[in-house]
Short mmCIF file of C-alpha atoms in Angstrom, two decimals:
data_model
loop_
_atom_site.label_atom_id
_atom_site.label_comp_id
_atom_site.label_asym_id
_atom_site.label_seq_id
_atom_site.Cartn_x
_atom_site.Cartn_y
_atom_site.Cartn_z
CA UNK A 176 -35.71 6.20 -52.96
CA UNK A 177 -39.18 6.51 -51.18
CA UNK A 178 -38.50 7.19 -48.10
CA UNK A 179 -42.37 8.71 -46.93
CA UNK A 180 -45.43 5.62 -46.94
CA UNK A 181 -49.03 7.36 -46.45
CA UNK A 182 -49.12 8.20 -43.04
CA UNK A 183 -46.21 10.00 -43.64
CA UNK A 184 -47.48 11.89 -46.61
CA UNK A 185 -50.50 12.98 -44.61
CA UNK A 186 -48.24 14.23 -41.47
CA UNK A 187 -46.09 15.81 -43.99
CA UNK A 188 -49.47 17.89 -44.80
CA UNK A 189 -49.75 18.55 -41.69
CA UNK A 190 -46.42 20.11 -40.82
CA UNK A 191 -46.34 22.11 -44.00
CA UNK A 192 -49.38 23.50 -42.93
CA UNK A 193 -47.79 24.63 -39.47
CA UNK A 194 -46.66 28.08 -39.02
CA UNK A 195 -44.57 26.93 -36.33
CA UNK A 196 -42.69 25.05 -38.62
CA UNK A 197 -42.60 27.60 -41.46
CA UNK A 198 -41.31 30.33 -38.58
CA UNK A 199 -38.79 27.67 -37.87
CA UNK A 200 -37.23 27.72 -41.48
CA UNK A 201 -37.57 31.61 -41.91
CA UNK A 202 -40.40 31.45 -44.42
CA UNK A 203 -42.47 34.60 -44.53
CA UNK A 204 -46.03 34.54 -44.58
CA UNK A 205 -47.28 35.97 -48.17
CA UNK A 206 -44.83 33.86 -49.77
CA UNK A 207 -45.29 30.86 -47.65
CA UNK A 208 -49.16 30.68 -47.69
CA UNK A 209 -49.23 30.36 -51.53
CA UNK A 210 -46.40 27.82 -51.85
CA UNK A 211 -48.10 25.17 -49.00
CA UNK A 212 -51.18 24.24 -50.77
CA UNK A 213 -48.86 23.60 -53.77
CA UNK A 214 -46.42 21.63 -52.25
CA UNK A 215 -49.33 19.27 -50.22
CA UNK A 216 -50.16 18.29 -53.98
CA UNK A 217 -46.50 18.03 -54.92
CA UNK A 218 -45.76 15.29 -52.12
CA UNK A 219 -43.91 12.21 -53.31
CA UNK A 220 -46.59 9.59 -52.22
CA UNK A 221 -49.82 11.41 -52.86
CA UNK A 222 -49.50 14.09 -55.48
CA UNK A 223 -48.55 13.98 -59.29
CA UNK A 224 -45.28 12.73 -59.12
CA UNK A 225 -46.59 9.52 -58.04
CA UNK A 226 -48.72 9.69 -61.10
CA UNK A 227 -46.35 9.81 -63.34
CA UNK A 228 -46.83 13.59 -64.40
CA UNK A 229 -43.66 16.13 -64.32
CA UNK A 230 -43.56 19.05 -61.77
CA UNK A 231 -43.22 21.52 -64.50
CA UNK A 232 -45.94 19.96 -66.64
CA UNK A 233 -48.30 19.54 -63.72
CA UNK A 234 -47.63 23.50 -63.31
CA UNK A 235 -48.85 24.32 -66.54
CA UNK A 236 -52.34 22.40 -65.45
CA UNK A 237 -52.32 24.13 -62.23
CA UNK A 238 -51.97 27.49 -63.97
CA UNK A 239 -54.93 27.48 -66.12
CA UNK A 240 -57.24 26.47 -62.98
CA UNK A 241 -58.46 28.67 -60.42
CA UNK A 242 -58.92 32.34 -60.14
CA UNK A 243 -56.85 34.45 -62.88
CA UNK A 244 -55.03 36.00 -59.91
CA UNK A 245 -53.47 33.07 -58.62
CA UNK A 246 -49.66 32.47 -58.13
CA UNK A 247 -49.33 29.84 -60.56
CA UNK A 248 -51.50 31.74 -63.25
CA UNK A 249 -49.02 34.27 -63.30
CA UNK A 250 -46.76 32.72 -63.53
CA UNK A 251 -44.09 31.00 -60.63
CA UNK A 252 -41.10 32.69 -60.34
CA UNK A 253 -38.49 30.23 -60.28
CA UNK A 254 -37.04 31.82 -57.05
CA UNK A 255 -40.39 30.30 -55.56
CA UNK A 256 -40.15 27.03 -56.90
CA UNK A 257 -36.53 26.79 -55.54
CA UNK A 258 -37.95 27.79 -52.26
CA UNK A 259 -40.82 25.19 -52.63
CA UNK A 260 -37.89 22.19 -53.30
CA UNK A 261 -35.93 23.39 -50.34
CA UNK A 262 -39.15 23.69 -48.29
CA UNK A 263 -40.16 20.11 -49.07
CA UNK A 264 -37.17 18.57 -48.74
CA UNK A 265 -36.13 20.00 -45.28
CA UNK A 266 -39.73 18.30 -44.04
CA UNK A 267 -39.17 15.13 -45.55
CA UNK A 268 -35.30 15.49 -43.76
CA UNK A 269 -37.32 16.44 -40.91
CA UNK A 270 -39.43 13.84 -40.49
CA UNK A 271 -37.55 10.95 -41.79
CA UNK A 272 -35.25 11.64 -38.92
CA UNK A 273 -38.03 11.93 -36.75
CA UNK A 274 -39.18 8.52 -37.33
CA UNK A 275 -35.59 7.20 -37.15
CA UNK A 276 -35.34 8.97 -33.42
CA UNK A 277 -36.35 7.52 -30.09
CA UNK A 278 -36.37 8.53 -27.13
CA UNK A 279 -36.03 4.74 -25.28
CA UNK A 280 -32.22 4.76 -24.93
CA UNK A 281 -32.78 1.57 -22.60
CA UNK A 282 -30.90 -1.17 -24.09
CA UNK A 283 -31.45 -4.09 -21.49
CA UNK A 284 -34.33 -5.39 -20.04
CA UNK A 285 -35.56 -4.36 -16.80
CA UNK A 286 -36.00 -6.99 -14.16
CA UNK A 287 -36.50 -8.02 -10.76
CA UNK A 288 -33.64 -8.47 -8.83
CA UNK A 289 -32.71 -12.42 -9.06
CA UNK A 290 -33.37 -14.33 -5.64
CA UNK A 291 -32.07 -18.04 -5.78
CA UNK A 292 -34.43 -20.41 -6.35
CA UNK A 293 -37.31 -18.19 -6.22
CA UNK A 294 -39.58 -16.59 -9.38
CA UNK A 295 -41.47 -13.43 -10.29
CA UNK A 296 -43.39 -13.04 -13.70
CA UNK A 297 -45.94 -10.59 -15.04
CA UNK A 298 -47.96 -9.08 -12.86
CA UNK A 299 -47.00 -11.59 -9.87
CA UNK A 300 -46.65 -9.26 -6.48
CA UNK A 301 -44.40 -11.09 -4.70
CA UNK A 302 -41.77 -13.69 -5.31
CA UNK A 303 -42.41 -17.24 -4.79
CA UNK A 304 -39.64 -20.17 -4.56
CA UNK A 305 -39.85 -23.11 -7.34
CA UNK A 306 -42.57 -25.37 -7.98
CA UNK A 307 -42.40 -28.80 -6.96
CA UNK A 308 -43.44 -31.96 -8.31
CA UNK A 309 -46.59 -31.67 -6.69
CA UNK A 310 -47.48 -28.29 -7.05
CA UNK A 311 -46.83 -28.59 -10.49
CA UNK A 312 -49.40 -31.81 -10.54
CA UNK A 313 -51.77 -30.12 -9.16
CA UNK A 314 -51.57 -26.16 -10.27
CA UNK A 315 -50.28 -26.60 -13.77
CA UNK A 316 -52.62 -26.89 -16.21
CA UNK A 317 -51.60 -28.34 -19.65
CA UNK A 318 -53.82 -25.87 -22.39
CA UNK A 319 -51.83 -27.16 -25.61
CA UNK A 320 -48.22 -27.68 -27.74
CA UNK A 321 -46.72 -24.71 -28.89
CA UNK A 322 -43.42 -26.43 -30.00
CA UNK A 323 -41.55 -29.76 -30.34
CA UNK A 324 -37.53 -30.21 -30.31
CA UNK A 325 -35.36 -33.12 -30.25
CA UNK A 326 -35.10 -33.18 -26.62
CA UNK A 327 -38.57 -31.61 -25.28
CA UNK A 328 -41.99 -30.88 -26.19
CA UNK A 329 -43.33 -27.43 -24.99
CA UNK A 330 -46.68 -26.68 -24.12
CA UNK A 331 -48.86 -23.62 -23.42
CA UNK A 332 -50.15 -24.10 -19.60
CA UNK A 333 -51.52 -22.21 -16.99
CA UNK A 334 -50.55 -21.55 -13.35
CA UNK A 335 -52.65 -19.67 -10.52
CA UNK A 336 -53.86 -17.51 -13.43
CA UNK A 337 -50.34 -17.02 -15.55
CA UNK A 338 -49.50 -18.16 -18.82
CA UNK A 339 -46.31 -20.44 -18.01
CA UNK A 340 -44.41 -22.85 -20.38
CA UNK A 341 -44.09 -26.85 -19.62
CA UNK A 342 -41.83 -28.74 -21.02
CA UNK A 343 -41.38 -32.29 -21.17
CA UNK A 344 -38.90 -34.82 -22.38
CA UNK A 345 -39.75 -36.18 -25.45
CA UNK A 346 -37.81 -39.76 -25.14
CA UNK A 347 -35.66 -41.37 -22.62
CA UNK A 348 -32.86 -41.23 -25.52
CA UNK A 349 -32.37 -37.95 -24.63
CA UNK A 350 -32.68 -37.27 -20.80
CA UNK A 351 -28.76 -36.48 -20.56
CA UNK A 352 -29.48 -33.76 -22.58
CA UNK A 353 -32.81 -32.66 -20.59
CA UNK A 354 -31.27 -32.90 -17.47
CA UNK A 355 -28.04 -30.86 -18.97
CA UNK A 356 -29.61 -28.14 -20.22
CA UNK A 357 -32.39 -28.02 -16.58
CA UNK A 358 -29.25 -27.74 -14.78
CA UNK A 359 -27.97 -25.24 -16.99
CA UNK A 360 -31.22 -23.26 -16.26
CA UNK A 361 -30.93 -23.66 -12.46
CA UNK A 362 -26.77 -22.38 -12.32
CA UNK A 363 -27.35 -19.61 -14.85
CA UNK A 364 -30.72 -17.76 -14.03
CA UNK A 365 -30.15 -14.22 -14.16
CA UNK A 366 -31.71 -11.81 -16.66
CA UNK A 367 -30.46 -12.37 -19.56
CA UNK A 368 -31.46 -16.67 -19.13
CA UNK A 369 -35.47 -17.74 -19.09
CA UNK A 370 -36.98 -18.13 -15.76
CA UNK A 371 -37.24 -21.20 -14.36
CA UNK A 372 -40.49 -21.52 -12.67
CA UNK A 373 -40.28 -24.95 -11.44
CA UNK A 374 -39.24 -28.92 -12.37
CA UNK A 375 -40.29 -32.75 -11.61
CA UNK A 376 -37.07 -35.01 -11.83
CA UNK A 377 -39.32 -37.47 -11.71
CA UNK A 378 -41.63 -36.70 -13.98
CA UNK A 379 -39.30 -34.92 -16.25
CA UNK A 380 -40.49 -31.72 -16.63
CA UNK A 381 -39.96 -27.67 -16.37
CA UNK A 382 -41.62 -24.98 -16.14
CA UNK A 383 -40.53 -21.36 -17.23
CA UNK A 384 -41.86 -18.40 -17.99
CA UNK A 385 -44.08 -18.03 -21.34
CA UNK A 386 -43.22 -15.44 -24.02
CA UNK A 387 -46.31 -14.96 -26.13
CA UNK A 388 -43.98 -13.60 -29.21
CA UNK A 389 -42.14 -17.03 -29.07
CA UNK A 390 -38.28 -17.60 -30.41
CA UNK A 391 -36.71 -14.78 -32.27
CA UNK A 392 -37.47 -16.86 -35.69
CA UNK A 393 -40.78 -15.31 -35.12
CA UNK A 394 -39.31 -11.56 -35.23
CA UNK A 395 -40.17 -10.53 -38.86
CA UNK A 396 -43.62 -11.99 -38.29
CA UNK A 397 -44.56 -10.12 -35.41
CA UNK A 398 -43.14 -7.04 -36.33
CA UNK A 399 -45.48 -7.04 -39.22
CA UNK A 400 -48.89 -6.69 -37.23
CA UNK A 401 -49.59 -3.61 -36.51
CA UNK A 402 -50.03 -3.49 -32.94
CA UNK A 403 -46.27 -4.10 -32.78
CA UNK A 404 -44.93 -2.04 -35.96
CA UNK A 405 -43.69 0.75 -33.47
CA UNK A 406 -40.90 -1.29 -32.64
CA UNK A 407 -40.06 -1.98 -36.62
CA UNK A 408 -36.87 0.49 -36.24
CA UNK A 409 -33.40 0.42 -36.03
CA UNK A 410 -32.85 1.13 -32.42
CA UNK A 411 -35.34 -1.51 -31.50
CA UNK A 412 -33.12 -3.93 -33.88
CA UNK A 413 -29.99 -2.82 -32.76
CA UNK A 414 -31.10 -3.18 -29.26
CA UNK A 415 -31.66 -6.92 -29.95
CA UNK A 416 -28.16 -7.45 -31.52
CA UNK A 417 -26.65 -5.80 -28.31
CA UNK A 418 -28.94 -8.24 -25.79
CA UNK A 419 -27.30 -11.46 -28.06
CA UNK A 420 -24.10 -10.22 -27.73
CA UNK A 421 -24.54 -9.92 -24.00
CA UNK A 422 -25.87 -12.95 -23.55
CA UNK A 423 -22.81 -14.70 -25.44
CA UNK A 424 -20.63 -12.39 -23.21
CA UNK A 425 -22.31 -13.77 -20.16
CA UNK A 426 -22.51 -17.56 -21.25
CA UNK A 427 -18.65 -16.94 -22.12
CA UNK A 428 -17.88 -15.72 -18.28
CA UNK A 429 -21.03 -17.42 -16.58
CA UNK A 430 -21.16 -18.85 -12.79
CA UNK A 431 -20.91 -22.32 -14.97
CA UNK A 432 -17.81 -21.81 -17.02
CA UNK A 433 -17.11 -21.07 -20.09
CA UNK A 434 -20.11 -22.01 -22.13
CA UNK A 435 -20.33 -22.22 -26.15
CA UNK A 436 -23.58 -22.31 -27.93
CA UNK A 437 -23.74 -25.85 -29.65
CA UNK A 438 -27.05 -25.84 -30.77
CA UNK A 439 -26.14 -22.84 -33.02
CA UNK A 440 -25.48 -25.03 -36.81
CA UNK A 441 -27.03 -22.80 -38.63
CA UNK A 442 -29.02 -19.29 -38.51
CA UNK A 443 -32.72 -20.85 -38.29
CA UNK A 444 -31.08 -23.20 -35.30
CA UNK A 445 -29.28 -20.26 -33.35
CA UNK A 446 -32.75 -17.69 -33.33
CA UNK A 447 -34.66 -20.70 -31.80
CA UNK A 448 -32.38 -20.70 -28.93
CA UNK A 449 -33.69 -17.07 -28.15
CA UNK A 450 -37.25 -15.61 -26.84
CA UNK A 451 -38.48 -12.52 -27.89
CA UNK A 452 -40.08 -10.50 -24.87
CA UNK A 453 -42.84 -8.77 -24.84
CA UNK A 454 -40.53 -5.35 -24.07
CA UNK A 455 -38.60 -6.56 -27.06
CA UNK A 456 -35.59 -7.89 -25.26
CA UNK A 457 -34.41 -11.04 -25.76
CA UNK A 458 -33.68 -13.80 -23.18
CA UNK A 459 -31.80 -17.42 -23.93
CA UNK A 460 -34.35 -20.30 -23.49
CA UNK A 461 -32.53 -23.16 -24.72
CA UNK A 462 -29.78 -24.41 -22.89
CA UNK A 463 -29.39 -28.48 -23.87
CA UNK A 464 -26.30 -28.22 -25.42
CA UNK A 465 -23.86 -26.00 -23.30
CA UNK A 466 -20.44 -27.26 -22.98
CA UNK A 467 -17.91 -25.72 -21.34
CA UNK A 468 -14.60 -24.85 -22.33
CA UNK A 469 -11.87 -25.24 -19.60
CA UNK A 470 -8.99 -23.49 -20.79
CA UNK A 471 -6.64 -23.89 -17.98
CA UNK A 472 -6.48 -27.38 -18.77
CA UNK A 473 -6.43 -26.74 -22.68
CA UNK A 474 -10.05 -28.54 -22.55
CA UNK A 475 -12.22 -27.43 -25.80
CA UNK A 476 -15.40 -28.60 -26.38
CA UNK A 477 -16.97 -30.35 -30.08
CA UNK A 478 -20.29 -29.85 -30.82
CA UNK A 479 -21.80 -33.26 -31.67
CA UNK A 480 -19.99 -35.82 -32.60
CA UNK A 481 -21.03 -35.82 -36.47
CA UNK A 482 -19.66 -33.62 -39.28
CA UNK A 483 -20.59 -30.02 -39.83
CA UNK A 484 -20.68 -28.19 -42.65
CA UNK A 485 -21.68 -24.81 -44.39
CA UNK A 486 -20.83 -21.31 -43.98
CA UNK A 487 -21.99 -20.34 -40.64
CA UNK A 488 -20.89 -22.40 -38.79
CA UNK A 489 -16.67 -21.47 -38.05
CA UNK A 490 -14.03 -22.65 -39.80
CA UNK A 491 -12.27 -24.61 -36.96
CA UNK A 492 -15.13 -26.58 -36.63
CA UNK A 493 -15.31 -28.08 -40.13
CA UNK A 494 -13.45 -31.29 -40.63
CA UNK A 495 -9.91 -30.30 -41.49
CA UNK A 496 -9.04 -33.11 -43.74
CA UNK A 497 -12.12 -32.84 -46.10
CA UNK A 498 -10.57 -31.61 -48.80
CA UNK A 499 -7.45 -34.45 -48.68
CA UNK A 500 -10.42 -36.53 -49.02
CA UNK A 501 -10.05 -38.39 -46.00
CA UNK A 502 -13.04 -39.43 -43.92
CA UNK A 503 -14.96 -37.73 -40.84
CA UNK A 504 -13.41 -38.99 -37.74
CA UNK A 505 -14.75 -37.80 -34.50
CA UNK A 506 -11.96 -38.97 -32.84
CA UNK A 507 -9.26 -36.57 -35.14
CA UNK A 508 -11.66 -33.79 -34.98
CA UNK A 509 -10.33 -30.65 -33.61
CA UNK A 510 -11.40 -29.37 -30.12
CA UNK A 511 -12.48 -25.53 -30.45
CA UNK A 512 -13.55 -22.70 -28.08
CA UNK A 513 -16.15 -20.03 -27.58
CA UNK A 514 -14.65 -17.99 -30.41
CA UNK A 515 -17.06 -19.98 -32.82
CA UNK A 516 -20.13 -18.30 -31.43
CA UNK A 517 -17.73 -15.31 -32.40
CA UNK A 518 -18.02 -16.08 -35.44
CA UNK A 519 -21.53 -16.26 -35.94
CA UNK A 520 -22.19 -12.51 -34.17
CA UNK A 521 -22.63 -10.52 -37.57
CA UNK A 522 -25.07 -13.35 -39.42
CA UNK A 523 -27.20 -13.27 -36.44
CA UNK A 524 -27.40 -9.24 -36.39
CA UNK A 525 -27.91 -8.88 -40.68
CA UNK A 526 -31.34 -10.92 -39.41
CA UNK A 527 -32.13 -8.66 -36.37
CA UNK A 528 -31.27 -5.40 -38.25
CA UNK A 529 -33.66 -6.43 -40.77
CA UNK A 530 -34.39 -3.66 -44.19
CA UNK A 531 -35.67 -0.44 -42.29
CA UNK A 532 -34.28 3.02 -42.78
CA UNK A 533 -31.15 3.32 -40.91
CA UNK A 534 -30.16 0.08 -40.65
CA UNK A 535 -27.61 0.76 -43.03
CA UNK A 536 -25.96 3.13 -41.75
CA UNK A 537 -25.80 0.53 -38.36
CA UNK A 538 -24.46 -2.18 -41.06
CA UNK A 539 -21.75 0.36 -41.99
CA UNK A 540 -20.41 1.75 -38.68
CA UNK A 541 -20.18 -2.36 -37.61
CA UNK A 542 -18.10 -3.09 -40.69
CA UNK A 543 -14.84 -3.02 -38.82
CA UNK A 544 -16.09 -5.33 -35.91
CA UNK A 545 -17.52 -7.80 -38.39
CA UNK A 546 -14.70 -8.55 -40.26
CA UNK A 547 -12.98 -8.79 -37.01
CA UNK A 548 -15.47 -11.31 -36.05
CA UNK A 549 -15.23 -13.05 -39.47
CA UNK A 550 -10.75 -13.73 -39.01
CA UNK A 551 -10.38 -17.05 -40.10
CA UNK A 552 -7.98 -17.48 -37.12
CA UNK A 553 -9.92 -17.67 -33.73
CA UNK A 554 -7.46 -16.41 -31.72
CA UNK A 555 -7.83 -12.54 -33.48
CA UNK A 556 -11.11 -12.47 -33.19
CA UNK A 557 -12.59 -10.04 -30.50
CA UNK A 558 -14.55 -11.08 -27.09
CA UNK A 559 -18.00 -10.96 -27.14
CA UNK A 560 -17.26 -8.29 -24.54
CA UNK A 561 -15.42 -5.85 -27.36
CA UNK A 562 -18.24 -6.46 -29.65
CA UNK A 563 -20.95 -5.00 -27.34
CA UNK A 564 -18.97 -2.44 -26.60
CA UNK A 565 -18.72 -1.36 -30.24
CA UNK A 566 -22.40 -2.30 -30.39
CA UNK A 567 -23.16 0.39 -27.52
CA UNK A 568 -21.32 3.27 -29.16
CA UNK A 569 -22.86 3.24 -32.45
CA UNK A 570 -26.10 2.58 -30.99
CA UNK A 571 -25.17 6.01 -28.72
CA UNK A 572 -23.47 7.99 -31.60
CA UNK A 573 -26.49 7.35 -33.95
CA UNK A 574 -29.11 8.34 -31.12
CA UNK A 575 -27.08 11.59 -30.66
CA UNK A 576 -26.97 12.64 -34.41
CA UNK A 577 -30.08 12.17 -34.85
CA UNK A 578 -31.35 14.09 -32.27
CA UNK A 579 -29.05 16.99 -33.29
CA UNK A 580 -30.09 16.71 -36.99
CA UNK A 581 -33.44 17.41 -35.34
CA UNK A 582 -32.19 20.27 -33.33
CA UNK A 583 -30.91 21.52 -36.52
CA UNK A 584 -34.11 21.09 -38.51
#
């Protein structure tokens, strides 16, 4: 498996090349100072290997160049060679674990404290309460569309200098739904929801707070340019799975009720609910389709009134009589709870883990908690509370070992 790309290769150079390091493993000087230069052309990535030539072939080469006195000339005692392996491969340990380590153990975004009603983005100084109808006539200036939903269209604007998001209802059709999910955005804001910046009833608008990395669809995308590739690990990852599960744990308990994510039908549908910040947290954006469960009064919620189908979506909310061949029927539909955005929890976090080196050992100390997740019976699956906890603790555990496999090394 290649676990070293270029930059590695070269840093890999670099340390072999350090006495400090060499000191660190015990490696004496005479012996150390011949073996280096050979193992910098012996490097997985850059040297012979890669070129399809043996090690023991490429020493025979090696030998017959340079001065007649040389290590290799004479001949390499296989005692050095075995010191040469063990050398390289306690670097490559070294500094694969170095690239897996952090030090940013923060795993939720930092924000001001929440003041009802009021707003603070960027670099704003002070807080300021929620634009009106005719502030937002005349301060908010419409630059251009940057996305289109059922429900609203969303467009880049500008406000007293700051990049802000306005949306606007699309059709009248839907203006339940718009005026559901703004007053969803005015009884949740917190940190974990969008900030609302300000809204026109009558015009039917909103304004929040713009997110130049856009939903979480985007994620693989921007973690491909290179001004953002620091970030392509598995604690920056994890760290994302552990702000969804939070924010499913706070829509569960919110100041509104027991909400469930409708809008959630399938993967592509669930990561547009979500902004990516530009510290790499996520916040929910889109809250049209919120119901709440009330279960004091045994009052579950159906998302939609048409059939779904597929895999992600839960079980409970697939028609139960589909395969007796009898039609959909809103009406006979089952009522379900929260525990279907359960369900969903370890499809969402295979996408946010992504392929990068550690992420399977993540994928493997969440094993137990996904098949939890994944019961077919909604009442044994765990809160989204139990989840983040489990979340948390590998996300601690794997910090710590690697940071002591670094001590070590």
């Amino acid at each position: 498996m290649h676990i070293l790309n270029r930059n590695t290769s070269t840093n890999l150079r670099v340390l072999l090349s350090s006495p400090r390091y060499l000191d660190k493993l015990g490696i004496c000087c005479p012996l150390g100072l011949h073996i280096v230069p050979l193992l910098g052309e012996l490097l997985l990535l850059g040297g012979p290997i890669h070129r399809g030539i043996s090690i023991s072939h490429y020493l025979r080469i090696r030998g017959t160049m340079g001065r007649s006195g040389s290590l290799i000339s004479e001949g390499v005692p296989v005692v050095a060679v075995c010191l040469a392996a063990l050398l390289l491969s306690n670097a490559m340990i070294y500094l694969y674990l170095d690239s897996l380590y952090q030090t940013d153990e923060r795993l939720v975004s930092s924000h001001v404290g929440h003041v009802p009603q009021h707003f603070k983005i960027t670099n704003m100084k002070n807080i300021t309460p929620w634009l009106q109808c005719s502030q937002i006539d005349a301060e908010v200036r419409k630059l251009k569309l940057i996305g289109q939903g059922t429900v609203k269209k969303v467009y880049l604007a500008e406000w007293r200098g700051q990049k802000v998001a306005l949306s606007k209802l699309s059709s009248l059709d839907y203006l339940e739904d718009f005026l559901h999910g703004l007053s969803m955005l005015q009884l949740l804001q917190g940190p974990r929801v969008v900030q609302l910046v300000g809204f026109c009833l009558e015009d039917h608008t909103q304004v929040t707070e713009h997110h130049p990395h856009g939903p979480l669809l985007n994620l693989e995308g921007i973690l491909e340019q290179r001004q953002h590739q620091q970030h392509n690990t598995w604690q920056a990852r994890l760290r994302l799975a552990i702000d969804y599960v939070l924010i499913l744990h706070y829509l569960h308990n919110s100041p509104a009720g027991r909400r469930v994510m409708c809008d959630s039908n399938s993967l592509e549908k669930t990561l547009s609910q979500f902004l990516l910040t530009s510290d790499f947290h996520l916040v929910v954006n889109d809250l049209d389709a919120l119901p709440e469960v009330d279960t004091p009064k045994g009052l579950g919620v159906k998302c939609g009134h048409r059939e779904l189908t597929g895999d992600f979506v839960a079980p409970e909310q697939l028609w139960p009589f589909r395969n007796a061949g009898t039609p959909f029927s809103d009406d006979l539909m089952p009522e379900y709870d929260e525990r279907t955005d359960i369900w969903k929890i370890p499809d969402v976090t295979w996408f946010l883990m992504g392929r990068v080196p550690g992420g399977d050992v993540v994928h493997f100390h969440l094993f137990q908690i996904h098949q939890e997740c994944k019961r077919e019976d909604p009442r044994l699956r765990p809160s989204a509370l139990d989840v983040s906890k489990v979340y948390q603790s590998v996300y601690s555990s794997m910090v710590q070992d690697s940071a002591g496999f670094r001590d070590m090394l």
